[in-house]
Amino acid sequence: MKIQNRRLSQSGAVSLFVVIFSALLLTIITISFVQLMVKDQRQATASDLSQSAYDSAQAGIEDAKRLLILDQSCRNGTAAPSVNCGQVTAALALVPGTLQTACNTLGQSGIVNQTGGETIIQQTTTDNAAKLDQAYTCVKIAVDTADYLGQLENDESVIIPLKGDRAFSKVELSWFSDQDLSGTGNLDIAFPDTGANVTLPRVGTKWKTNSPALMRAQLIQLGSTFKLSDLDASGGGGRSDANTLFLYPSAAGLPPTVDKDFLVDVRRDPTNAPQPIFCKSNIAGGGYACQVSLKIPDPVDGDVNNRNAFLRLSALYNKAHFQVKLKDSAGGDVKLSGVQPEVDSTGRANDLFRRVVARVELRGDFTYPNAEINLAGNLCKNFSVTDTNIGYSSSASCLP
């Protein structure tokens, strides 16, 4: 009997231990689950606020674009009578000692309202959006910039107005960064040909994915009394209005310390093309692989003080990020004026801030000429003259 009672007592103790252990285990699981839920909720809230703050900063960028367009219309005399051009011009005045305007530029211009030094984003206060409390707190604009930044896909072109805050006579072009490599972690540069007698190869025969693009640089400019015939002028006396250079990446090319003259033009002397340009063999230290200083001739009907110049860049065989700077005759930096303003915007959502720095393209008062069709392969065109409807659809096969 005693033995049986002892066994029952031991069995009861084991059951009690199992119950207590199970309760502790369930408690631990429940607490861990709640902690995970709270952590996920905090992450989701932070992510939502971060995106909202980013959107607020983007709103500041868009409002800055409106101000820049208004300023452009004021300067060319096309602004609506309701626009206070004096107020717009005053808002874009630089803070002394800096290259940027003040934080409250948009408020000073009169295109947005500010409350407590910031511009509220949400349109209503009755929906859930109001809980984010979105606003941008500071928007600075630098109309003049030290450089022009861009990127080109393979066979893509861009036209850049060359407008300096003072006279310039050179263009410094850098291209092909680590963003243009294949993404394998290898920062070594492969050169299609390092010899002196380089040629333009067929697509797919020499260029590798980590070879810098061959850049086609085309200059067109005019002075004060331009004539169409000036574009075909011979370039005598160191003057020319239209030139083209093919800049060939090479390990043994022209170093950036030596100027390449635009007058060495493929159209004027085919033996001079393409031009080998020195490029680094590795870009582990950042920056661009290739760099060249291009000397710009004086326009046929003008000089360095009254040139109106445009640079057309095309990336051939590969894509390329690039940078363009203006230089004076002594190699000093010249700022690009009103070509690609920089906007620095800080947005807020509740107590979380995000900052966005963006470049804005100002395309001037007219549309730059460019190709309607830009393609790498053959283009097939059929031309026919007909006076019947069926004639438009019965053209013969096209064999380029």
Coordinates of C-alpha atoms in Angstrom, one line a residue:
M1 CA 0.0 0.0 0.0
K2 CA 2.8 2.4 0.9
I3 CA 4.6 1.6 -2.3
Q4 CA 1.5 2.3 -4.3
N5 CA 1.0 5.7 -2.5
R6 CA 4.6 6.6 -3.2
R7 CA 4.2 5.8 -6.9
L8 CA 1.0 8.0 -7.1
S9 CA 2.9 10.8 -5.3
Q10 CA 5.8 10.6 -7.8
S11 CA 3.3 10.6 -10.7
G12 CA 1.6 13.7 -9.4
A13 CA 5.0 15.5 -9.1
V14 CA 5.9 14.6 -12.6
S15 CA 2.5 15.9 -13.9
L16 CA 2.9 19.1 -12.0
F17 CA 6.4 19.6 -13.4
V18 CA 5.2 19.0 -17.0
V19 CA 2.4 21.5 -16.5
I20 CA 4.8 24.1 -15.1
F21 CA 7.3 23.5 -17.9
S22 CA 4.6 23.7 -20.5
A23 CA 3.3 26.9 -19.1
L24 CA 6.8 28.4 -19.1
L25 CA 7.4 27.3 -22.6
L26 CA 4.1 28.7 -23.8
T27 CA 4.8 32.0 -22.0
I28 CA 8.3 32.2 -23.6
I29 CA 6.8 31.5 -27.1
T30 CA 4.0 34.0 -26.6
I31 CA 6.5 36.8 -25.4
S32 CA 8.8 36.0 -28.3
F33 CA 5.9 36.1 -30.7
V34 CA 4.8 39.5 -29.3
Q35 CA 8.3 40.9 -29.5
L36 CA 8.6 39.9 -33.1
M37 CA 5.2 41.5 -33.9
V38 CA 6.3 44.7 -32.1
K39 CA 9.6 44.7 -33.9
D40 CA 8.0 44.2 -37.3
Q41 CA 5.5 46.9 -36.5
R42 CA 8.3 49.3 -35.6
Q43 CA 10.2 48.4 -38.8
A44 CA 7.0 48.9 -40.9
T45 CA 6.3 52.2 -39.3
A46 CA 9.9 53.4 -39.8
S47 CA 9.9 52.2 -43.4
D48 CA 6.6 54.0 -44.0
L49 CA 7.9 57.2 -42.4
S50 CA 11.2 57.0 -44.3
Q51 CA 9.3 56.6 -47.6
S52 CA 7.0 59.5 -46.6
A53 CA 10.0 61.7 -45.7
Y54 CA 11.6 60.8 -49.1
D55 CA 8.3 61.7 -50.9
S56 CA 8.3 65.0 -49.0
A57 CA 11.8 65.8 -50.2
Q58 CA 10.8 64.9 -53.7
A59 CA 7.9 67.3 -53.5
G60 CA 10.5 70.0 -52.7
I61 CA 12.4 69.0 -55.8
E62 CA 9.3 69.4 -58.0
D63 CA 8.5 72.8 -56.5
A64 CA 12.1 73.9 -57.1
K65 CA 11.6 72.9 -60.8
R66 CA 8.6 75.2 -61.0
L67 CA 10.6 78.0 -59.6
L68 CA 13.4 77.5 -62.1
I69 CA 11.0 77.4 -65.0
L70 CA 9.4 80.6 -63.7
D71 CA 12.8 82.2 -63.5
Q72 CA 13.6 81.2 -67.0
S73 CA 10.3 82.6 -68.3
C74 CA 11.0 85.9 -66.5
R75 CA 14.5 86.1 -68.0
N76 CA 13.3 85.5 -71.6
G77 CA 10.2 87.7 -71.2
T78 CA 7.5 85.1 -71.6
A79 CA 6.3 85.1 -67.9
A80 CA 2.6 85.7 -67.3
P81 CA 1.7 89.1 -66.0
S82 CA 0.7 87.6 -62.7
V83 CA 4.2 86.3 -62.0
N84 CA 6.2 88.6 -59.7
C85 CA 9.6 88.3 -61.5
G86 CA 11.3 90.6 -59.0
Q87 CA 10.3 88.3 -56.2
V88 CA 11.5 85.2 -58.1
T89 CA 14.8 86.7 -58.9
A90 CA 15.4 87.8 -55.3
A91 CA 14.5 84.3 -54.0
L92 CA 17.3 82.8 -56.2
A93 CA 20.0 85.1 -54.8
L94 CA 22.9 83.2 -53.3
V95 CA 23.6 83.2 -49.6
P96 CA 26.9 85.2 -49.3
G97 CA 29.9 82.9 -49.2
T98 CA 28.1 79.9 -50.7
L99 CA 26.9 78.6 -54.1
Q100 CA 23.4 77.9 -52.9
T101 CA 20.3 79.9 -52.1
A102 CA 18.7 80.0 -48.6
C103 CA 16.6 77.2 -47.1
N104 CA 13.3 79.2 -47.6
T105 CA 13.9 79.9 -51.3
L106 CA 10.5 78.5 -52.4
G107 CA 8.7 80.5 -49.7
Q108 CA 10.4 83.7 -50.6
S109 CA 9.5 83.2 -54.2
G110 CA 5.8 83.2 -53.4
I111 CA 5.0 79.9 -55.2
V112 CA 4.4 78.0 -51.9
N113 CA 3.2 78.8 -48.4
Q114 CA 5.3 78.1 -45.3
T115 CA 4.2 77.4 -41.8
G116 CA 6.8 77.5 -39.0
G117 CA 9.6 77.6 -41.6
E118 CA 8.4 74.5 -43.5
T119 CA 6.0 73.7 -46.3
I120 CA 3.2 71.2 -45.4
I121 CA 2.7 68.5 -48.0
Q122 CA -0.7 66.8 -47.4
Q123 CA -3.7 68.5 -48.9
T124 CA -6.3 67.6 -46.3
T125 CA -6.3 67.1 -42.5
T126 CA -9.2 64.6 -42.3
D127 CA -7.7 61.4 -43.7
N128 CA -5.0 59.1 -42.6
A129 CA -2.3 60.9 -44.6
A130 CA -2.4 63.7 -42.1
K131 CA -1.1 61.4 -39.4
L132 CA 2.3 61.2 -41.3
D133 CA 2.7 65.0 -40.8
Q134 CA 4.6 65.4 -44.1
A135 CA 6.5 68.6 -45.0
Y136 CA 9.8 69.7 -46.6
T137 CA 11.9 71.8 -44.3
C138 CA 14.7 73.1 -46.4
V139 CA 15.2 73.5 -50.2
K140 CA 18.4 75.0 -51.5
I141 CA 19.1 75.7 -55.2
A142 CA 22.5 76.1 -56.9
V143 CA 21.9 77.5 -60.4
D144 CA 25.6 77.4 -61.3
T145 CA 27.4 74.1 -60.9
A146 CA 31.0 73.0 -61.1
D147 CA 30.2 70.2 -63.6
Y148 CA 27.5 68.5 -65.7
L149 CA 26.8 64.9 -64.8
G150 CA 25.0 62.3 -67.0
Q151 CA 24.9 58.8 -68.2
L152 CA 24.5 57.3 -71.7
E153 CA 23.3 53.9 -72.8
N154 CA 25.1 52.3 -75.7
D155 CA 24.6 54.3 -78.9
E156 CA 22.7 57.0 -76.9
S157 CA 23.4 60.7 -77.4
V158 CA 22.9 63.9 -75.4
I159 CA 23.4 67.6 -76.3
I160 CA 24.9 69.8 -73.5
P161 CA 24.8 73.6 -73.7
L162 CA 28.2 75.0 -72.9
K163 CA 27.4 78.1 -70.9
G164 CA 29.9 79.4 -68.4
D165 CA 29.7 82.0 -65.8
R166 CA 32.7 83.5 -67.5
A167 CA 34.8 82.9 -70.7
F168 CA 36.1 79.4 -71.3
S169 CA 38.3 77.7 -73.9
K170 CA 38.4 74.0 -72.9
V171 CA 36.1 71.2 -72.0
E172 CA 37.3 68.5 -69.6
L173 CA 35.5 65.2 -70.3
S174 CA 35.6 62.2 -68.0
W175 CA 33.7 58.9 -68.5
F176 CA 33.2 55.3 -67.5
S177 CA 32.8 54.7 -63.8
D178 CA 32.4 51.6 -61.7
Q179 CA 28.7 51.8 -62.3
D180 CA 29.4 50.9 -66.0
L181 CA 31.2 47.7 -65.2
S182 CA 29.6 44.3 -65.4
G183 CA 29.0 44.1 -61.6
T184 CA 31.2 41.1 -60.9
G185 CA 33.4 43.0 -58.4
N186 CA 36.3 43.2 -60.9
L187 CA 37.3 46.8 -61.3
D188 CA 40.0 46.2 -63.9
I189 CA 39.6 47.9 -67.3
A190 CA 40.0 45.9 -70.5
F191 CA 41.2 47.8 -73.6
P192 CA 40.1 46.9 -77.1
D193 CA 43.4 47.9 -78.5
T194 CA 46.5 49.6 -76.9
G195 CA 48.4 50.1 -80.1
A196 CA 48.9 53.5 -81.9
N197 CA 47.0 52.6 -85.1
V198 CA 43.5 52.0 -83.6
T199 CA 40.5 51.7 -85.8
L200 CA 36.7 51.6 -85.4
P201 CA 35.9 47.8 -85.1
R202 CA 32.7 46.1 -86.0
V203 CA 30.3 45.8 -83.1
G204 CA 31.0 42.6 -81.0
T205 CA 34.5 42.0 -82.3
K206 CA 36.7 43.8 -79.7
W207 CA 34.7 45.6 -77.1
K208 CA 34.2 43.7 -73.8
T209 CA 31.7 44.6 -71.0
N210 CA 34.5 46.2 -68.9
S211 CA 35.9 48.2 -71.8
P212 CA 35.2 52.0 -71.6
A213 CA 32.9 53.3 -74.3
L214 CA 34.3 55.0 -77.3
M215 CA 33.0 58.6 -77.0
R216 CA 32.0 60.6 -80.0
A217 CA 32.4 64.3 -79.1
Q218 CA 30.8 66.8 -81.5
L219 CA 31.1 70.6 -81.1
I220 CA 28.8 73.1 -82.8
Q221 CA 29.1 76.8 -82.0
L222 CA 28.4 80.2 -83.4
G223 CA 29.4 83.8 -82.7
S224 CA 27.6 87.0 -83.2
T225 CA 27.0 87.0 -87.0
F226 CA 26.5 83.3 -87.8
K227 CA 25.9 82.0 -91.3
L228 CA 25.1 78.4 -92.2
S229 CA 28.1 78.3 -94.5
D230 CA 30.3 78.8 -91.3
L231 CA 29.6 75.2 -90.4
D232 CA 31.6 74.1 -93.4
A233 CA 34.4 76.6 -92.9
S234 CA 37.8 75.1 -93.2
G235 CA 38.9 76.1 -89.7
G236 CA 41.6 78.4 -90.9
G237 CA 43.2 80.7 -88.4
G238 CA 42.3 78.4 -85.5
R239 CA 38.6 79.1 -86.0
S240 CA 35.8 76.6 -86.6
D241 CA 32.1 76.2 -85.9
A242 CA 31.7 72.4 -86.2
N243 CA 34.1 69.6 -85.2
T244 CA 33.9 65.9 -84.4
L245 CA 36.3 63.7 -82.4
F246 CA 36.2 60.0 -81.8
L247 CA 37.8 59.4 -78.4
Y248 CA 39.3 55.9 -78.3
P249 CA 40.1 54.4 -74.8
S250 CA 43.6 53.3 -74.6
A251 CA 46.3 52.5 -72.0
A252 CA 48.8 54.4 -74.1
G253 CA 46.7 57.3 -75.2
L254 CA 47.0 61.0 -74.7
P255 CA 47.3 61.9 -71.0
P256 CA 44.7 64.4 -69.5
T257 CA 47.5 66.9 -68.8
V258 CA 47.9 67.5 -72.6
D259 CA 45.1 69.2 -74.5
K260 CA 43.4 67.6 -77.5
D261 CA 42.5 70.2 -80.0
F262 CA 39.0 69.9 -81.6
L263 CA 40.5 71.1 -84.8
V264 CA 42.0 67.6 -85.2
D265 CA 38.8 66.7 -86.9
V266 CA 37.9 63.4 -88.5
R267 CA 36.0 65.3 -91.2
R268 CA 39.0 67.4 -92.1
D269 CA 41.7 64.7 -92.0
P270 CA 40.5 61.0 -91.8
T271 CA 44.0 59.8 -90.8
N272 CA 43.5 61.5 -87.5
A273 CA 40.6 59.4 -86.3
P274 CA 40.1 57.9 -83.9
Q275 CA 42.0 59.7 -81.1
P276 CA 43.6 57.4 -78.4
I277 CA 42.9 58.8 -75.0
F278 CA 44.5 57.5 -71.8
C279 CA 42.4 55.5 -69.4
K280 CA 43.3 54.0 -66.1
S281 CA 43.7 50.2 -66.0
N282 CA 41.8 49.9 -62.7
I283 CA 39.2 52.2 -61.0
A284 CA 39.3 50.7 -57.5
G285 CA 40.0 54.3 -56.2
G286 CA 36.7 55.6 -57.7
G287 CA 36.2 58.3 -60.2
Y288 CA 36.3 57.8 -64.0
A289 CA 38.6 55.6 -66.0
C290 CA 39.1 58.0 -68.9
Q291 CA 39.7 61.8 -69.0
V292 CA 40.6 64.2 -71.7
S293 CA 41.0 68.0 -72.0
L294 CA 39.4 69.2 -75.3
K295 CA 40.6 72.6 -76.6
I296 CA 37.7 74.6 -78.2
P297 CA 38.6 76.8 -81.2
D298 CA 37.2 80.3 -81.5
P299 CA 34.0 80.5 -83.6
V300 CA 34.3 81.7 -87.2
D301 CA 32.5 84.9 -86.5
G302 CA 33.4 85.5 -82.9
D303 CA 35.8 84.9 -80.1
V304 CA 36.0 83.3 -76.7
N305 CA 33.9 86.0 -75.1
N306 CA 30.8 85.7 -77.3
R307 CA 30.6 82.0 -78.3
N308 CA 27.3 80.1 -78.1
A309 CA 28.5 76.4 -78.0
F310 CA 26.9 73.0 -77.7
L311 CA 28.6 69.7 -77.1
R312 CA 27.0 66.4 -78.4
L313 CA 28.2 63.2 -76.7
S314 CA 27.5 59.7 -78.0
A315 CA 28.6 56.5 -76.2
L316 CA 29.6 53.8 -78.7
Y317 CA 30.2 50.1 -78.1
N318 CA 29.3 50.4 -74.3
K319 CA 27.3 52.6 -71.9
A320 CA 29.0 55.3 -69.9
H321 CA 28.5 57.7 -66.9
F322 CA 30.3 60.9 -67.7
Q323 CA 31.2 64.3 -66.3
V324 CA 31.8 67.6 -68.2
K325 CA 33.7 70.6 -66.8
L326 CA 34.6 73.9 -68.4
K327 CA 38.1 75.4 -68.1
D328 CA 39.7 78.7 -69.0
S329 CA 42.9 79.0 -71.0
A330 CA 45.0 78.6 -67.9
G331 CA 43.2 75.5 -66.8
G332 CA 41.1 77.2 -64.1
D333 CA 37.6 76.0 -63.3
V334 CA 34.6 77.8 -64.9
K335 CA 31.2 77.0 -63.6
L336 CA 28.4 76.0 -65.9
S337 CA 25.7 78.6 -65.6
G338 CA 22.0 77.6 -65.6
V339 CA 22.7 74.3 -67.5
Q340 CA 22.0 71.7 -64.8
P341 CA 21.0 73.4 -61.5
E342 CA 21.4 71.3 -58.3
V343 CA 18.5 71.1 -55.9
D344 CA 19.1 70.1 -52.2
S345 CA 15.8 69.2 -50.5
T346 CA 15.1 67.9 -47.0
G347 CA 11.8 66.2 -46.3
R348 CA 10.1 65.2 -43.0
A349 CA 7.5 62.8 -41.9
N350 CA 6.8 63.1 -38.2
D351 CA 10.2 63.2 -36.6
L352 CA 12.1 61.3 -39.4
F353 CA 14.0 63.3 -42.1
R354 CA 15.3 62.4 -45.6
R355 CA 17.5 64.4 -47.8
V356 CA 17.6 64.3 -51.6
V357 CA 20.1 66.0 -53.9
A358 CA 19.1 66.1 -57.6
R359 CA 20.3 67.7 -60.8
V360 CA 17.6 69.5 -62.9
E361 CA 17.9 69.9 -66.7
L362 CA 17.1 73.3 -68.1
R363 CA 16.7 72.9 -71.8
G364 CA 16.7 76.6 -72.7
D365 CA 14.3 78.4 -75.0
F366 CA 14.2 75.9 -77.8
T367 CA 14.3 72.2 -78.5
Y368 CA 17.7 71.0 -79.4
P369 CA 18.0 69.1 -82.7
N370 CA 18.3 65.4 -82.3
A371 CA 17.5 62.2 -84.3
E372 CA 13.9 61.1 -84.5
I373 CA 15.2 57.5 -84.9
N374 CA 18.2 56.3 -83.0
L375 CA 19.1 52.7 -83.7
A376 CA 22.1 50.4 -83.8
G377 CA 21.1 48.1 -86.7
N378 CA 19.9 48.6 -90.3
L379 CA 16.9 50.8 -91.2
C380 CA 14.7 49.8 -94.0
K381 CA 12.7 52.5 -95.8
N382 CA 10.3 52.2 -98.8
F383 CA 9.3 55.3 -100.8
S384 CA 6.5 55.2 -103.2
V385 CA 4.3 57.7 -105.0
T386 CA 0.7 56.7 -105.5
D387 CA -2.7 58.3 -106.1
T388 CA -4.8 55.2 -104.8
N389 CA -5.5 54.1 -101.3
I390 CA -4.2 50.6 -101.9
G391 CA -0.9 52.0 -103.0
Y392 CA 0.0 52.7 -99.4
S393 CA -0.2 49.1 -98.3
S394 CA 1.2 47.3 -101.3
S395 CA 4.8 48.3 -101.0
A396 CA 7.4 45.8 -101.9
S397 CA 9.5 43.9 -99.3
C398 CA 12.3 45.9 -97.8
L399 CA 15.8 44.5 -98.0
P400 CA 18.4 46.8 -96.4

